[in-house]
Amino acid sequence: MNEKNAFREKWLRLAAEFENYKRLSENEKRKAIEMANERFIEQLIPILNNFRLALTALKGSESPNLETMLKGVEMIFRQFSDFLESQGLKVIEPEGEKFDPRFHEAIEIVETADVEPETVIKAYEPGYLFKGKLIRPAKVAVAKPPAQKEQETQEEGAQSAEKDED
């Protein structure tokens, strides 16, 4: 019986230690996430303050200077873009590139002979990668050959096939 009790006590002690370890581990994980979030928020505060300054300037002026407002908004946009880039966000701006369904979502097909078929001719919204992972594809317009040209090509193919038969 003593041996059985000893094993039981040892098992209970190990179970209790394991529960303590799990609780400590979860607390450390929660604290690490809170610290990361805190640093993230601290870096957003200057951008928030610049928005507040812009809004205050707009509210306090009867006829705001449009050029000054534009410069301020551009500054805030650059500051916010730089911050997001430093966190691992990459903007996909595919205009002029070959259409790639892995990174682009075609929302319009445009017939044109001005560019190669399947070329992105307009980006309606940029796409985004976060640390190499696609989080939103770019919404784009893609070029395709004009229908008339396709018909001519088909007719030429049919005529050359007839000549080959003769």
Tab-separated table of C-alpha atoms in Angstrom:
chain	number	residue	atom	x	y	z
A	1	MET	CA	0.000	0.000	0.000
A	2	ASN	CA	2.813	2.426	0.787
A	3	GLU	CA	4.236	2.072	-2.679
A	4	LYS	CA	0.803	2.639	-4.198
A	5	ASN	CA	0.281	5.780	-2.065
A	6	ALA	CA	3.757	7.057	-2.957
A	7	PHE	CA	3.041	6.716	-6.686
A	8	ARG	CA	-0.353	8.383	-6.240
A	9	GLU	CA	1.186	11.330	-4.347
A	10	LYS	CA	3.933	11.666	-6.951
A	11	TRP	CA	1.330	11.617	-9.746
A	12	LEU	CA	-0.818	14.250	-7.987
A	13	ARG	CA	2.236	16.469	-7.453
A	14	LEU	CA	3.230	16.165	-11.141
A	15	ALA	CA	-0.344	16.919	-12.258
A	16	ALA	CA	-0.408	20.014	-10.040
A	17	GLU	CA	3.002	21.158	-11.334
A	18	PHE	CA	1.822	20.676	-14.893
A	19	GLU	CA	-1.326	22.748	-14.257
A	20	ASN	CA	0.839	25.492	-12.726
A	21	TYR	CA	3.158	25.348	-15.753
A	22	LYS	CA	0.186	25.665	-18.153
A	23	ARG	CA	-1.215	28.632	-16.226
A	24	LEU	CA	2.192	30.393	-16.149
A	25	SER	CA	2.735	29.675	-19.834
A	26	GLU	CA	-0.675	31.116	-20.759
A	27	ASN	CA	-0.007	34.212	-18.632
A	28	GLU	CA	3.379	34.758	-20.302
A	29	LYS	CA	1.821	34.357	-23.736
A	30	ARG	CA	-0.948	36.849	-22.886
A	31	LYS	CA	1.623	39.347	-21.539
A	32	ALA	CA	3.788	39.001	-24.674
A	33	ILE	CA	0.764	39.671	-26.894
A	34	GLU	CA	-0.204	42.671	-24.757
A	35	MET	CA	3.334	44.060	-24.993
A	36	ALA	CA	3.390	43.624	-28.784
A	37	ASN	CA	-0.006	45.296	-29.084
A	38	GLU	CA	1.152	48.117	-26.826
A	39	ARG	CA	4.201	48.779	-29.038
A	40	PHE	CA	1.965	48.647	-32.123
A	41	ILE	CA	-0.466	51.160	-30.607
A	42	GLU	CA	2.372	53.428	-29.447
A	43	GLN	CA	3.573	53.634	-33.053
A	44	LEU	CA	0.064	54.543	-34.251
A	45	ILE	CA	-0.350	57.421	-31.764
A	46	PRO	CA	1.673	60.009	-33.770
A	47	ILE	CA	-0.463	59.258	-36.840
A	48	LEU	CA	-3.632	59.618	-34.790
A	49	ASN	CA	-2.343	62.920	-33.390
A	50	ASN	CA	-1.655	64.215	-36.908
A	51	PHE	CA	-5.219	63.367	-37.933
A	52	ARG	CA	-6.470	65.199	-34.837
A	53	LEU	CA	-4.378	68.269	-35.746
A	54	ALA	CA	-5.726	68.234	-39.301
A	55	LEU	CA	-9.319	67.987	-38.072
A	56	THR	CA	-8.777	70.768	-35.531
A	57	ALA	CA	-7.290	73.009	-38.233
A	58	LEU	CA	-10.258	72.334	-40.512
A	59	LYS	CA	-12.826	73.008	-37.807
A	60	GLY	CA	-11.115	76.199	-36.659
A	61	SER	CA	-10.923	77.776	-40.091
A	62	GLU	CA	-13.790	79.343	-41.991
A	63	SER	CA	-12.079	78.850	-45.349
A	64	PRO	CA	-9.306	76.280	-45.015
A	65	ASN	CA	-6.317	76.517	-47.328
A	66	LEU	CA	-6.779	73.540	-49.643
A	67	GLU	CA	-3.087	73.296	-50.511
A	68	THR	CA	-2.077	73.184	-46.830
A	69	MET	CA	-4.762	70.581	-46.112
A	70	LEU	CA	-3.587	68.446	-49.035
A	71	LYS	CA	0.030	68.575	-47.850
A	72	GLY	CA	-1.048	67.594	-44.332
A	73	VAL	CA	-3.135	64.650	-45.512
A	74	GLU	CA	-0.308	63.517	-47.827
A	75	MET	CA	2.107	63.677	-44.869
A	76	ILE	CA	-0.228	61.562	-42.728
A	77	PHE	CA	-0.714	59.077	-45.593
A	78	ARG	CA	3.072	58.726	-46.061
A	79	GLN	CA	3.599	58.359	-42.315
A	80	PHE	CA	0.913	55.664	-42.067
A	81	SER	CA	2.163	53.843	-45.195
A	82	ASP	CA	5.745	53.857	-43.887
A	83	PHE	CA	4.576	52.503	-40.541
A	84	LEU	CA	2.588	49.663	-42.136
A	85	GLU	CA	5.530	48.842	-44.403
A	86	SER	CA	7.828	48.669	-41.367
A	87	GLN	CA	5.409	46.128	-39.858
A	88	GLY	CA	5.658	43.872	-42.936
A	89	LEU	CA	2.917	45.169	-45.252
A	90	LYS	CA	3.794	45.365	-48.950
A	91	VAL	CA	1.564	47.094	-51.490
A	92	ILE	CA	0.921	45.358	-54.814
A	93	GLU	CA	0.612	47.969	-57.564
A	94	PRO	CA	0.468	45.825	-60.713
A	95	GLU	CA	-0.257	48.344	-63.471
A	96	GLY	CA	1.693	47.330	-66.596
A	97	GLU	CA	2.468	43.824	-65.289
A	98	LYS	CA	1.191	40.545	-66.707
A	99	PHE	CA	-2.053	39.448	-65.000
A	100	ASP	CA	-1.368	36.907	-62.242
A	101	PRO	CA	-4.477	35.366	-60.640
A	102	ARG	CA	-2.476	34.624	-57.491
A	103	PHE	CA	-2.137	38.361	-56.794
A	104	HIS	CA	-4.735	40.063	-58.996
A	105	GLU	CA	-8.521	39.963	-59.181
A	106	ALA	CA	-9.831	40.931	-62.630
A	107	ILE	CA	-12.919	43.080	-62.254
A	108	GLU	CA	-12.872	44.402	-65.812
A	109	ILE	CA	-11.707	43.077	-69.186
A	110	VAL	CA	-10.831	45.758	-71.750
A	111	GLU	CA	-10.409	45.127	-75.449
A	112	THR	CA	-7.335	46.990	-76.658
A	113	ALA	CA	-4.506	46.592	-79.133
A	114	ASP	CA	-2.354	49.129	-77.269
A	115	VAL	CA	-0.786	46.567	-74.908
A	116	GLU	CA	-0.078	42.852	-74.828
A	117	PRO	CA	-3.063	40.631	-73.964
A	118	GLU	CA	-3.382	39.737	-70.269
A	119	THR	CA	-1.596	42.920	-69.193
A	120	VAL	CA	-2.944	44.826	-66.206
A	121	ILE	CA	-3.943	48.197	-67.659
A	122	LYS	CA	-5.501	49.722	-64.554
A	123	ALA	CA	-5.439	48.990	-60.824
A	124	TYR	CA	-8.690	50.031	-59.160
A	125	GLU	CA	-7.420	49.031	-55.708
A	126	PRO	CA	-3.924	47.930	-54.766
A	127	GLY	CA	-3.360	44.486	-53.333
A	128	TYR	CA	-1.514	43.750	-50.111
A	129	LEU	CA	0.990	41.172	-48.878
A	130	PHE	CA	1.677	40.843	-45.168
A	131	LYS	CA	5.069	39.277	-44.502
A	132	GLY	CA	4.893	37.549	-47.887
A	133	LYS	CA	1.323	36.259	-47.504
A	134	LEU	CA	-1.436	37.658	-49.725
A	135	ILE	CA	-4.107	39.295	-47.600
A	136	ARG	CA	-5.957	41.082	-50.416
A	137	PRO	CA	-5.511	40.787	-54.196
A	138	ALA	CA	-5.264	43.893	-56.348
A	139	LYS	CA	-8.513	44.688	-58.172
A	140	VAL	CA	-7.581	45.297	-61.788
A	141	ALA	CA	-8.641	45.805	-65.396
A	142	VAL	CA	-6.978	43.376	-67.806
A	143	ALA	CA	-6.326	43.807	-71.539
A	144	LYS	CA	-7.576	41.382	-74.141
A	145	PRO	CA	-7.192	41.596	-77.921
A	146	PRO	CA	-9.983	43.357	-79.780
A	147	ALA	CA	-12.733	41.031	-81.050
A	148	GLN	CA	-12.203	42.189	-84.627
A	149	LYS	CA	-8.588	41.102	-84.547
A	150	GLU	CA	-9.606	37.696	-83.169
A	151	GLN	CA	-12.081	37.272	-86.052
A	152	GLU	CA	-9.450	38.227	-88.624
A	153	THR	CA	-7.044	35.736	-87.094
A	154	GLN	CA	-9.678	32.988	-87.250
A	155	GLU	CA	-10.499	33.857	-90.868
A	156	GLU	CA	-6.812	33.847	-91.813
A	157	GLY	CA	-6.416	30.463	-90.129
A	158	ALA	CA	-9.380	29.085	-92.069
A	159	GLN	CA	-8.015	30.489	-95.370
A	160	SER	CA	-4.562	28.993	-94.791
A	161	ALA	CA	-6.164	25.649	-93.928
A	162	GLU	CA	-8.061	25.773	-97.251
A	163	LYS	CA	-4.840	26.555	-99.129
A	164	ASP	CA	-3.098	23.623	-97.437
A	165	GLU	CA	-5.882	21.313	-98.621
A	166	ASP	CA	-5.441	22.471	-102.272
